[in-house]
mmCIF file of C-alpha atoms and ligand atoms in Angstrom:
data_model
loop_
_atom_site.group_PDB
_atom_site.id
_atom_site.type_symbol
_atom_site.label_atom_id
_atom_site.label_comp_id
_atom_site.label_asym_id
_atom_site.label_seq_id
_atom_site.Cartn_x
_atom_site.Cartn_y
_atom_site.Cartn_z
ATOM 1 C CA MET V 1 -48.343 14.998 49.744
ATOM 2 C CA PHE V 2 -44.694 14.063 49.476
ATOM 3 C CA ARG V 3 -44.914 10.212 50.021
ATOM 4 C CA TYR V 4 -47.608 10.385 46.819
ATOM 5 C CA ASP V 5 -44.905 12.413 44.880
ATOM 6 C CA SER V 6 -42.314 9.763 45.404
ATOM 7 C CA LEU V 7 -44.367 7.015 44.729
ATOM 8 C CA ARG V 8 -45.438 8.735 41.481
ATOM 9 C CA GLY V 9 -41.417 9.433 40.851
ATOM 10 C CA SER V 10 -40.544 5.793 41.063
ATOM 11 C CA ILE V 11 -43.357 4.346 39.093
ATOM 12 C CA LEU V 12 -42.679 6.901 36.195
ATOM 13 C CA SER V 13 -38.757 5.993 36.279
ATOM 14 C CA MET V 14 -39.599 1.979 36.382
ATOM 15 C CA LEU V 15 -41.839 2.691 33.285
ATOM 16 C CA LEU V 16 -39.236 4.340 31.582
ATOM 17 C CA LEU V 17 -36.827 1.923 32.182
ATOM 18 C CA LEU V 18 -38.633 -0.294 30.869
ATOM 19 C CA LEU V 19 -39.420 1.925 27.914
ATOM 20 C CA MET V 20 -35.763 2.378 27.373
ATOM 21 C CA THR V 21 -34.910 -1.199 27.673
ATOM 22 C CA GLY V 22 -37.975 -2.906 26.055
ATOM 23 C CA CYS V 23 -38.535 -5.243 28.785
ATOM 24 C CA GLY V 24 -42.076 -6.050 29.938
ATOM 25 C CA SER V 25 -42.760 -5.483 26.354
ATOM 26 C CA ASP V 26 -42.216 -8.232 22.892
ATOM 27 C CA GLU V 27 -40.475 -5.320 21.430
ATOM 28 C CA PRO V 28 -36.522 -6.036 21.102
ATOM 29 C CA ALA V 29 -33.966 -3.138 22.811
ATOM 30 C CA GLU V 30 -33.195 -0.196 21.035
ATOM 31 C CA VAL V 31 -30.287 -1.354 18.429
ATOM 32 C CA VAL V 32 -27.308 1.381 19.000
ATOM 33 C CA LEU V 33 -25.568 1.852 15.400
ATOM 34 C CA GLU V 34 -21.806 1.950 15.790
ATOM 35 C CA ARG V 35 -19.796 3.717 13.310
ATOM 36 C CA LEU V 36 -16.649 1.896 12.401
ATOM 37 C CA ILE V 37 -13.502 3.972 11.058
ATOM 38 C CA LEU V 38 -12.023 1.962 8.695
ATOM 39 C CA ALA V 39 -8.377 2.597 7.215
ATOM 40 C CA ASN V 40 -6.303 1.371 4.231
ATOM 41 C CA VAL V 41 -3.355 3.085 2.565
ATOM 42 C CA HIS V 42 -4.648 2.096 -0.763
ATOM 43 C CA VAL V 43 -6.568 4.370 -3.096
ATOM 44 C CA GLU V 44 -10.193 3.814 -4.807
ATOM 45 C CA GLY V 45 -10.233 1.331 -7.469
ATOM 46 C CA TYR V 46 -6.964 -0.842 -6.053
ATOM 47 C CA PRO V 47 -7.767 -4.372 -5.766
ATOM 48 C CA THR V 48 -7.870 -3.941 -1.622
ATOM 49 C CA ALA V 49 -9.798 -0.769 -1.793
ATOM 50 C CA ARG V 50 -12.189 -2.496 -3.936
ATOM 51 C CA GLY V 51 -12.657 -5.507 -1.560
ATOM 52 C CA LEU V 52 -13.242 -3.203 1.004
ATOM 53 C CA ARG V 53 -16.012 -1.801 -0.318
ATOM 54 C CA PHE V 54 -17.522 -5.037 -1.294
ATOM 55 C CA PHE V 55 -16.818 -5.682 2.939
ATOM 56 C CA GLU V 56 -18.769 -1.969 2.771
ATOM 57 C CA ASP V 57 -21.809 -3.490 1.102
ATOM 58 C CA GLN V 58 -22.226 -7.012 2.724
ATOM 59 C CA VAL V 59 -22.077 -5.136 5.874
ATOM 60 C CA ARG V 60 -24.689 -3.182 4.906
ATOM 61 C CA GLN V 61 -27.366 -5.517 3.183
ATOM 62 C CA ASP V 62 -26.824 -7.948 6.234
ATOM 63 C CA PRO V 63 -29.790 -8.632 8.116
ATOM 64 C CA LEU V 64 -28.336 -8.188 11.814
ATOM 65 C CA LEU V 65 -25.367 -5.352 10.896
ATOM 66 C CA GLY V 66 -26.949 -3.429 8.261
ATOM 67 C CA SER V 67 -28.944 -1.423 10.847
ATOM 68 C CA ARG V 68 -26.258 -2.067 13.546
ATOM 69 C CA LEU V 69 -22.839 -0.909 11.602
ATOM 70 C CA LYS V 70 -21.836 1.707 9.633
ATOM 71 C CA LEU V 71 -18.463 1.583 7.918
ATOM 72 C CA ASP V 72 -16.746 4.835 7.359
ATOM 73 C CA LEU V 73 -14.436 3.669 4.785
ATOM 74 C CA GLN V 74 -11.074 6.480 4.804
ATOM 75 C CA LEU V 75 -8.652 5.208 2.034
ATOM 76 C CA GLY V 76 -5.452 6.126 0.328
ATOM 77 C CA GLY V 77 -3.821 6.394 3.453
ATOM 78 C CA VAL V 78 -5.495 9.831 4.511
ATOM 79 C CA LEU V 79 -5.243 8.882 8.550
ATOM 80 C CA GLY V 80 -1.852 8.505 8.032
ATOM 81 C CA ASN V 81 0.859 4.907 7.116
ATOM 82 C CA GLU V 82 0.220 1.486 8.475
ATOM 83 C CA LYS V 83 2.051 2.076 11.815
ATOM 84 C CA GLU V 84 0.199 5.446 12.704
ATOM 85 C CA ALA V 85 -3.176 2.983 11.451
ATOM 86 C CA LEU V 86 -2.171 0.443 13.624
ATOM 87 C CA GLU V 87 -1.236 2.264 16.578
ATOM 88 C CA LYS V 88 -5.004 4.125 16.338
ATOM 89 C CA LEU V 89 -6.237 0.679 16.019
ATOM 90 C CA GLY V 90 -5.125 -0.661 19.262
ATOM 91 C CA PHE V 91 -6.444 2.314 21.404
ATOM 92 C CA GLY V 92 -9.660 2.733 19.632
ATOM 93 C CA GLY V 93 -9.144 5.917 18.113
ATOM 94 C CA ILE V 94 -10.171 3.810 14.855
ATOM 95 C CA GLN V 95 -11.993 0.541 15.088
ATOM 96 C CA MET V 96 -11.040 -1.054 11.897
ATOM 97 C CA ALA V 97 -8.360 -0.923 9.311
ATOM 98 C CA CYS V 98 -6.839 -3.942 6.259
ATOM 99 C CA THR V 99 -3.183 -3.734 6.731
ATOM 100 C CA SER V 100 0.060 -5.528 5.504
ATOM 101 C CA VAL V 101 0.820 -7.884 8.017
ATOM 102 C CA ALA V 102 4.658 -7.158 7.859
ATOM 103 C CA PRO V 103 4.498 -4.204 10.441
ATOM 104 C CA LEU V 104 1.608 -6.387 12.801
ATOM 105 C CA ALA V 105 4.420 -8.971 13.871
ATOM 106 C CA GLU V 106 5.181 -6.674 16.622
ATOM 107 C CA PHE V 107 1.508 -7.427 17.814
ATOM 108 C CA SER V 108 1.582 -11.057 17.729
ATOM 109 C CA SER V 109 4.133 -13.224 18.596
ATOM 110 C CA SER V 110 3.407 -15.880 15.548
ATOM 111 C CA ILE V 111 2.568 -13.323 12.509
ATOM 112 C CA GLY V 112 5.528 -12.150 11.625
ATOM 113 C CA VAL V 113 6.198 -15.827 10.799
ATOM 114 C CA LEU V 114 4.747 -14.694 7.090
ATOM 115 C CA THR V 115 7.171 -12.098 6.558
ATOM 116 C CA LEU V 116 10.299 -14.388 6.033
ATOM 117 C CA PRO V 117 11.493 -14.411 2.902
ATOM 118 C CA TYR V 118 10.397 -17.773 0.093
ATOM 119 C CA LEU V 119 8.469 -18.863 3.019
ATOM 120 C CA PHE V 120 5.923 -20.163 0.516
ATOM 121 C CA ARG V 121 6.505 -22.800 -2.859
ATOM 122 C CA ASP V 122 4.066 -20.564 -4.587
ATOM 123 C CA PRO V 123 0.917 -18.621 -4.167
ATOM 124 C CA ASP V 124 -1.361 -21.396 -3.736
ATOM 125 C CA HIS V 125 0.770 -22.573 -0.783
ATOM 126 C CA MET V 126 0.274 -19.574 0.570
ATOM 127 C CA TRP V 127 -3.251 -19.575 0.226
ATOM 128 C CA GLN V 128 -4.022 -23.414 1.341
ATOM 129 C CA VAL V 129 -2.045 -22.365 4.652
ATOM 130 C CA LEU V 130 -3.911 -19.203 5.342
ATOM 131 C CA ASP V 131 -7.025 -20.708 4.463
ATOM 132 C CA GLY V 132 -6.601 -23.359 6.925
ATOM 133 C CA GLU V 133 -5.998 -24.351 10.801
ATOM 134 C CA ILE V 134 -2.267 -22.231 10.893
ATOM 135 C CA GLY V 135 -4.042 -19.342 9.150
ATOM 136 C CA ASP V 136 -7.189 -19.277 11.584
ATOM 137 C CA GLU V 137 -4.454 -19.375 14.582
ATOM 138 C CA LEU V 138 -2.611 -16.572 13.379
ATOM 139 C CA LEU V 139 -6.099 -14.335 12.980
ATOM 140 C CA HIS V 140 -7.012 -15.117 16.563
ATOM 141 C CA SER V 141 -3.183 -14.405 17.543
ATOM 142 C CA LEU V 142 -3.583 -10.605 17.681
ATOM 143 C CA GLU V 143 -6.349 -10.979 20.667
ATOM 144 C CA ALA V 144 -3.597 -10.763 23.020
ATOM 145 C CA SER V 145 -2.752 -7.192 21.661
ATOM 146 C CA GLY V 146 -6.369 -6.008 21.257
ATOM 147 C CA LEU V 147 -7.057 -7.035 17.896
ATOM 148 C CA VAL V 148 -9.021 -9.182 16.235
ATOM 149 C CA GLY V 149 -7.967 -10.435 12.329
ATOM 150 C CA LEU V 150 -11.025 -11.145 10.222
ATOM 151 C CA ALA V 151 -9.940 -11.989 7.074
ATOM 152 C CA TRP V 152 -6.917 -12.028 4.834
ATOM 153 C CA TYR V 153 -6.591 -9.811 1.054
ATOM 154 C CA ASP V 154 -4.284 -10.803 -1.336
ATOM 155 C CA ALA V 155 -1.149 -8.699 -1.732
ATOM 156 C CA GLY V 156 0.623 -11.012 -4.303
ATOM 157 C CA SER V 157 4.258 -11.433 -3.942
ATOM 158 C CA ARG V 158 7.221 -8.817 -3.378
ATOM 159 C CA SER V 159 10.041 -7.827 -5.585
ATOM 160 C CA PHE V 160 12.698 -5.057 -6.059
ATOM 161 C CA TYR V 161 13.259 -2.224 -7.860
ATOM 162 C CA ASN V 162 14.938 0.731 -8.442
ATOM 163 C CA ARG V 163 16.107 3.521 -10.669
ATOM 164 C CA GLU V 164 19.594 2.724 -11.415
ATOM 165 C CA ARG V 165 19.831 -0.983 -12.984
ATOM 166 C CA PRO V 166 18.123 -4.191 -13.625
ATOM 167 C CA VAL V 167 18.706 -6.419 -10.714
ATOM 168 C CA ARG V 168 19.550 -9.582 -12.945
ATOM 169 C CA ARG V 169 21.733 -11.030 -10.350
ATOM 170 C CA LEU V 170 22.440 -10.943 -6.348
ATOM 171 C CA ALA V 171 25.525 -8.721 -7.210
ATOM 172 C CA ASP V 172 23.411 -6.208 -8.502
ATOM 173 C CA LEU V 173 21.633 -5.104 -5.572
ATOM 174 C CA GLU V 174 25.120 -4.272 -3.859
ATOM 175 C CA GLY V 175 24.940 -0.782 -2.028
ATOM 176 C CA LEU V 176 21.600 0.004 -3.208
ATOM 177 C CA LYS V 177 19.649 1.924 -0.714
ATOM 178 C CA ILE V 178 15.806 0.198 -0.521
ATOM 179 C CA ARG V 179 12.909 1.211 1.413
ATOM 180 C CA VAL V 180 11.477 -1.412 3.996
ATOM 181 C CA GLN V 181 8.293 -1.324 5.442
ATOM 182 C CA LYS V 182 7.747 -0.914 9.595
ATOM 183 C CA SER V 183 9.910 -4.634 9.848
ATOM 184 C CA GLU V 184 12.473 -5.703 11.600
ATOM 185 C CA ILE V 185 12.721 -9.160 9.028
ATOM 186 C CA MET V 186 12.758 -7.104 6.108
ATOM 187 C CA ARG V 187 15.274 -4.908 7.086
ATOM 188 C CA GLU V 188 17.324 -8.097 7.761
ATOM 189 C CA MET V 189 16.155 -9.485 4.798
ATOM 190 C CA VAL V 190 17.770 -6.460 2.440
ATOM 191 C CA GLU V 191 20.557 -6.667 4.898
ATOM 192 C CA ALA V 192 21.102 -10.377 3.892
ATOM 193 C CA LEU V 193 21.163 -9.442 0.490
ATOM 194 C CA GLY V 194 23.215 -6.864 0.164
ATOM 195 C CA ALA V 195 21.514 -3.646 0.104
ATOM 196 C CA SER V 196 21.066 -0.891 2.693
ATOM 197 C CA PRO V 197 17.004 -1.494 4.262
ATOM 198 C CA VAL V 198 15.801 2.387 5.077
ATOM 199 C CA SER V 199 12.179 2.250 6.770
ATOM 200 C CA LEU V 200 9.928 4.634 5.666
ATOM 201 C CA GLY V 201 6.126 4.912 5.351
ATOM 202 C CA PHE V 202 4.061 3.321 2.027
ATOM 203 C CA LYS V 203 3.031 7.319 0.973
ATOM 204 C CA GLU V 204 6.384 8.652 1.651
ATOM 205 C CA VAL V 205 8.000 6.611 -0.811
ATOM 206 C CA TYR V 206 7.501 8.342 -4.295
ATOM 207 C CA THR V 207 8.851 11.285 -2.733
ATOM 208 C CA ASN V 208 11.920 9.760 -1.494
ATOM 209 C CA LEU V 209 12.749 8.036 -4.857
ATOM 210 C CA HIS V 210 11.978 11.154 -6.809
ATOM 211 C CA THR V 211 14.801 13.167 -4.957
ATOM 212 C CA GLY V 212 17.267 10.378 -4.886
ATOM 213 C CA SER V 213 17.588 9.771 -1.202
ATOM 214 C CA ILE V 214 16.664 6.504 -1.869
ATOM 215 C CA ASP V 215 17.396 4.209 -4.728
ATOM 216 C CA GLY V 216 14.269 1.587 -4.536
ATOM 217 C CA ALA V 217 11.701 -0.178 -2.754
ATOM 218 C CA GLU V 218 10.358 -3.765 -3.039
ATOM 219 C CA ASN V 219 6.682 -4.306 -3.561
ATOM 220 C CA ASN V 220 4.009 -5.648 -5.886
ATOM 221 C CA VAL V 221 3.613 -4.657 -9.180
ATOM 222 C CA PRO V 222 -0.360 -3.376 -8.549
ATOM 223 C CA SER V 223 1.347 -0.812 -5.575
ATOM 224 C CA TYR V 224 4.509 -0.180 -8.321
ATOM 225 C CA ARG V 225 1.684 0.987 -10.565
ATOM 226 C CA SER V 226 -0.787 2.570 -8.216
ATOM 227 C CA GLU V 227 1.477 4.717 -6.654
ATOM 228 C CA ARG V 228 3.221 5.602 -9.594
ATOM 229 C CA HIS V 229 6.672 4.254 -8.598
ATOM 230 C CA PHE V 230 7.783 2.966 -11.940
ATOM 231 C CA GLU V 231 8.039 6.830 -12.989
ATOM 232 C CA VAL V 232 11.247 7.298 -10.766
ATOM 233 C CA ALA V 233 12.177 4.052 -10.437
ATOM 234 C CA GLY V 234 12.224 2.193 -13.871
ATOM 235 C CA TYR V 235 13.531 -1.242 -13.389
ATOM 236 C CA TYR V 236 11.355 -3.800 -11.646
ATOM 237 C CA SER V 237 13.314 -7.002 -11.372
ATOM 238 C CA TYR V 238 11.204 -10.540 -10.061
ATOM 239 C CA ASP V 239 13.182 -12.079 -7.356
ATOM 240 C CA ARG V 240 9.730 -12.632 -5.111
ATOM 241 C CA HIS V 241 11.524 -12.310 -2.047
ATOM 242 C CA SER V 242 8.290 -12.482 0.100
ATOM 243 C CA THR V 243 4.473 -12.868 -0.242
ATOM 244 C CA ILE V 244 3.226 -11.200 2.543
ATOM 245 C CA PRO V 245 -0.241 -10.766 2.857
ATOM 246 C CA ASP V 246 -2.492 -7.992 3.952
ATOM 247 C CA LEU V 247 -5.283 -8.213 6.631
ATOM 248 C CA LEU V 248 -8.436 -6.994 7.932
ATOM 249 C CA LEU V 249 -8.973 -6.233 11.714
ATOM 250 C CA VAL V 250 -11.316 -5.064 14.071
ATOM 251 C CA ASN V 251 -10.751 -3.304 17.542
ATOM 252 C CA LEU V 252 -11.594 -6.187 19.838
ATOM 253 C CA LYS V 253 -12.879 -4.000 22.341
ATOM 254 C CA VAL V 254 -15.258 -3.159 19.686
ATOM 255 C CA TRP V 255 -15.821 -7.002 18.228
ATOM 256 C CA LYS V 256 -16.567 -7.543 22.183
ATOM 257 C CA ARG V 257 -19.421 -5.307 21.941
ATOM 258 C CA LEU V 258 -21.175 -7.298 19.022
ATOM 259 C CA LEU V 259 -23.350 -10.209 19.799
ATOM 260 C CA PRO V 260 -22.032 -13.444 18.866
ATOM 261 C CA GLU V 261 -24.006 -13.635 16.093
ATOM 262 C CA GLU V 262 -23.416 -10.555 14.667
ATOM 263 C CA GLN V 263 -19.640 -11.419 15.084
ATOM 264 C CA ALA V 264 -20.167 -14.420 13.298
ATOM 265 C CA ALA V 265 -21.720 -12.163 10.461
ATOM 266 C CA LEU V 266 -19.173 -9.649 10.504
ATOM 267 C CA ARG V 267 -16.680 -12.689 9.822
ATOM 268 C CA GLU V 268 -18.748 -13.879 7.007
ATOM 269 C CA ALA V 269 -18.895 -10.487 5.252
ATOM 270 C CA ALA V 270 -15.222 -10.426 5.751
ATOM 271 C CA ARG V 271 -14.745 -13.953 4.601
ATOM 272 C CA GLN V 272 -16.845 -13.020 1.464
ATOM 273 C CA SER V 273 -14.999 -10.064 0.684
ATOM 274 C CA SER V 274 -11.766 -11.594 0.980
ATOM 275 C CA ILE V 275 -12.692 -13.953 -1.691
ATOM 276 C CA ALA V 276 -14.000 -11.271 -4.078
ATOM 277 C CA GLN V 277 -10.670 -9.593 -3.551
ATOM 278 C CA ARG V 278 -8.503 -12.257 -4.834
ATOM 279 C CA GLY V 279 -10.425 -12.208 -8.348
ATOM 280 C CA PHE V 280 -9.875 -7.977 -8.364
ATOM 281 C CA TRP V 281 -6.483 -9.235 -7.794
ATOM 282 C CA ARG V 282 -6.158 -11.659 -10.355
ATOM 283 C CA ASP V 283 -7.697 -9.325 -12.646
ATOM 284 C CA TYR V 284 -5.887 -5.917 -11.570
ATOM 285 C CA VAL V 285 -1.976 -7.577 -11.774
ATOM 286 C CA GLU V 286 -2.239 -7.848 -15.848
ATOM 287 C CA GLU V 287 -3.227 -4.739 -16.326
ATOM 288 C CA ALA V 288 -1.022 -3.050 -13.942
ATOM 289 C CA LEU V 289 2.000 -5.164 -16.005
ATOM 290 C CA VAL V 290 0.427 -3.792 -19.526
ATOM 291 C CA ALA V 291 0.169 -0.373 -17.839
ATOM 292 C CA VAL V 292 3.978 -0.064 -16.498
ATOM 293 C CA ARG V 293 5.102 -1.674 -19.700
ATOM 294 C CA ALA V 294 3.828 0.872 -21.588
ATOM 295 C CA ALA V 295 4.903 3.746 -19.737
ATOM 296 C CA GLY V 296 8.948 2.479 -20.132
ATOM 297 C CA ALA V 297 9.433 0.419 -16.976
ATOM 298 C CA GLU V 298 12.049 -2.508 -17.553
ATOM 299 C CA ILE V 299 10.831 -5.834 -16.465
ATOM 300 C CA ASN V 300 13.430 -8.684 -16.153
ATOM 301 C CA GLU V 301 13.306 -11.693 -14.030
ATOM 302 C CA VAL V 302 16.345 -12.539 -11.579
ATOM 303 C CA GLU V 303 18.665 -15.279 -13.487
ATOM 304 C CA ASP V 304 20.145 -16.432 -9.934
ATOM 305 C CA ILE V 305 17.097 -16.929 -7.671
ATOM 306 C CA ALA V 306 18.684 -20.159 -6.114
ATOM 307 C CA ALA V 307 21.743 -17.340 -4.822
ATOM 308 C CA PHE V 308 18.988 -15.223 -3.216
ATOM 309 C CA GLN V 309 17.456 -17.832 -1.374
ATOM 310 C CA GLN V 310 20.417 -18.825 0.016
ATOM 311 C CA ALA V 311 21.187 -15.551 1.330
ATOM 312 C CA VAL V 312 18.488 -14.879 3.371
ATOM 313 C CA GLN V 313 19.005 -18.482 4.793
ATOM 314 C CA PRO V 314 20.686 -16.779 8.343
ATOM 315 C CA LEU V 315 16.831 -15.322 8.898
ATOM 316 C CA TYR V 316 15.812 -18.753 9.586
ATOM 317 C CA ALA V 317 18.581 -19.886 11.544
ATOM 318 C CA LYS V 318 17.750 -16.443 13.984
ATOM 319 C CA TYR V 319 14.297 -16.377 13.952
ATOM 320 C CA GLY V 320 14.355 -20.930 14.465
ATOM 321 C CA GLU V 321 13.328 -20.476 18.155
ATOM 322 C CA ARG V 322 10.703 -17.991 17.516
ATOM 323 C CA TYR V 323 9.347 -19.303 14.499
ATOM 324 C CA GLY V 324 10.839 -22.760 13.885
ATOM 325 C CA ASP V 325 7.559 -25.109 14.646
ATOM 326 C CA LEU V 326 5.330 -22.639 12.486
ATOM 327 C CA VAL V 327 7.773 -22.769 9.612
ATOM 328 C CA THR V 328 8.048 -26.769 9.523
ATOM 329 C CA ARG V 329 4.348 -26.784 9.707
ATOM 330 C CA ILE V 330 4.008 -24.761 6.616
ATOM 331 C CA ARG V 331 6.428 -26.218 4.845
ATOM 332 C CA ALA V 332 4.589 -29.683 5.463
ATOM 333 C CA VAL V 333 1.326 -27.707 4.004
ATOM 334 C CA GLU V 334 0.443 -29.455 0.783
HETATM 335 C C1 GCU X 401 1.682 -3.713 -0.191
HETATM 336 C C2 GCU X 401 -0.068 -3.517 0.733
HETATM 337 C C3 GCU X 401 0.219 -2.263 1.740
HETATM 338 C C4 GCU X 401 1.404 -2.026 2.524
HETATM 339 C C5 GCU X 401 2.540 -1.724 1.193
HETATM 340 C C6 GCU X 401 3.979 -1.174 1.880
HETATM 341 O O1 GCU X 401 1.264 -2.425 -1.150
HETATM 342 O O2 GCU X 401 -0.794 -3.824 0.120
HETATM 343 O O3 GCU X 401 -0.270 -2.867 2.571
HETATM 344 O O4 GCU X 401 1.635 -0.451 3.138
HETATM 345 O O5 GCU X 401 2.939 -2.645 0.520
HETATM 346 O O6 GCU X 401 4.637 -1.085 1.467
HETATM 347 O O7 GCU X 401 3.927 -0.719 2.732
#
């Protein structure tokens, strides 16, 4: 009796196992649906947020990914500023994020090169680099830190804006307290240009401008508009000191749980969203410029751009050893 029961038990367990794994039949193994929280600081309707919504649609409609992954977009910085989002992404508290490259410099030995001021000749040059071999190398450079870079998003070029005066010449920056991202190179750049850097999260900039604890910040026109910084810092001066892209990222452990064909599909969805996002960006830049001007912001070009470029040269000397080869390769891209 005892032996019969135990034999029956074993047969039942085996059957159960076969049913669960789908082995022994033509049925595929049961697909586990993964919920991926994706954090970003931008508000709904901003080109980056639109790019991420596009990505979400691509994933939902993909025959492989649709039943496998469920994206949960947390926009508007509700999960914290980028530094916090990246920490959460690192330990797996969230599974995906789209952030500026600036706070990512500490996660890779090479990606910080993209934050050097006046690195690219123009936006086309940047896209030639990012869409080519160097861009792919930089995407992979994050894997040692447990992150996988999927696709670059456009974040235009960054310039200074402040509450005090238009910056027409380098001397006009003198003494201004300027908010920077959590990035050593951005701090050093602002110092090299004669102003004082203050590191703050993106969502803290408006209040600090409002209270006057900082005089200005630096960003692209779309962010100047969407975060309403033009209301409290009415002078925007184009010096286009850096062109730092945003990056769509996934945690490496999540990535490794995917089959190779799922990884390929996810990368392709990200690539498609990057192409769409660049279009959303182009449309929004013009619209943002019109809107901030209509609201009374004064926009000007700086007059002595060569003096700005000259003043940041010490950064190239300082980071020569770390990024020198990459700078040379980037500059050689036609
Ligand atoms: C840009 C960028 C953001 C970043 C922000 C900042 O808006 O797209 O990802 O957070 O700059 O200055 O912090």
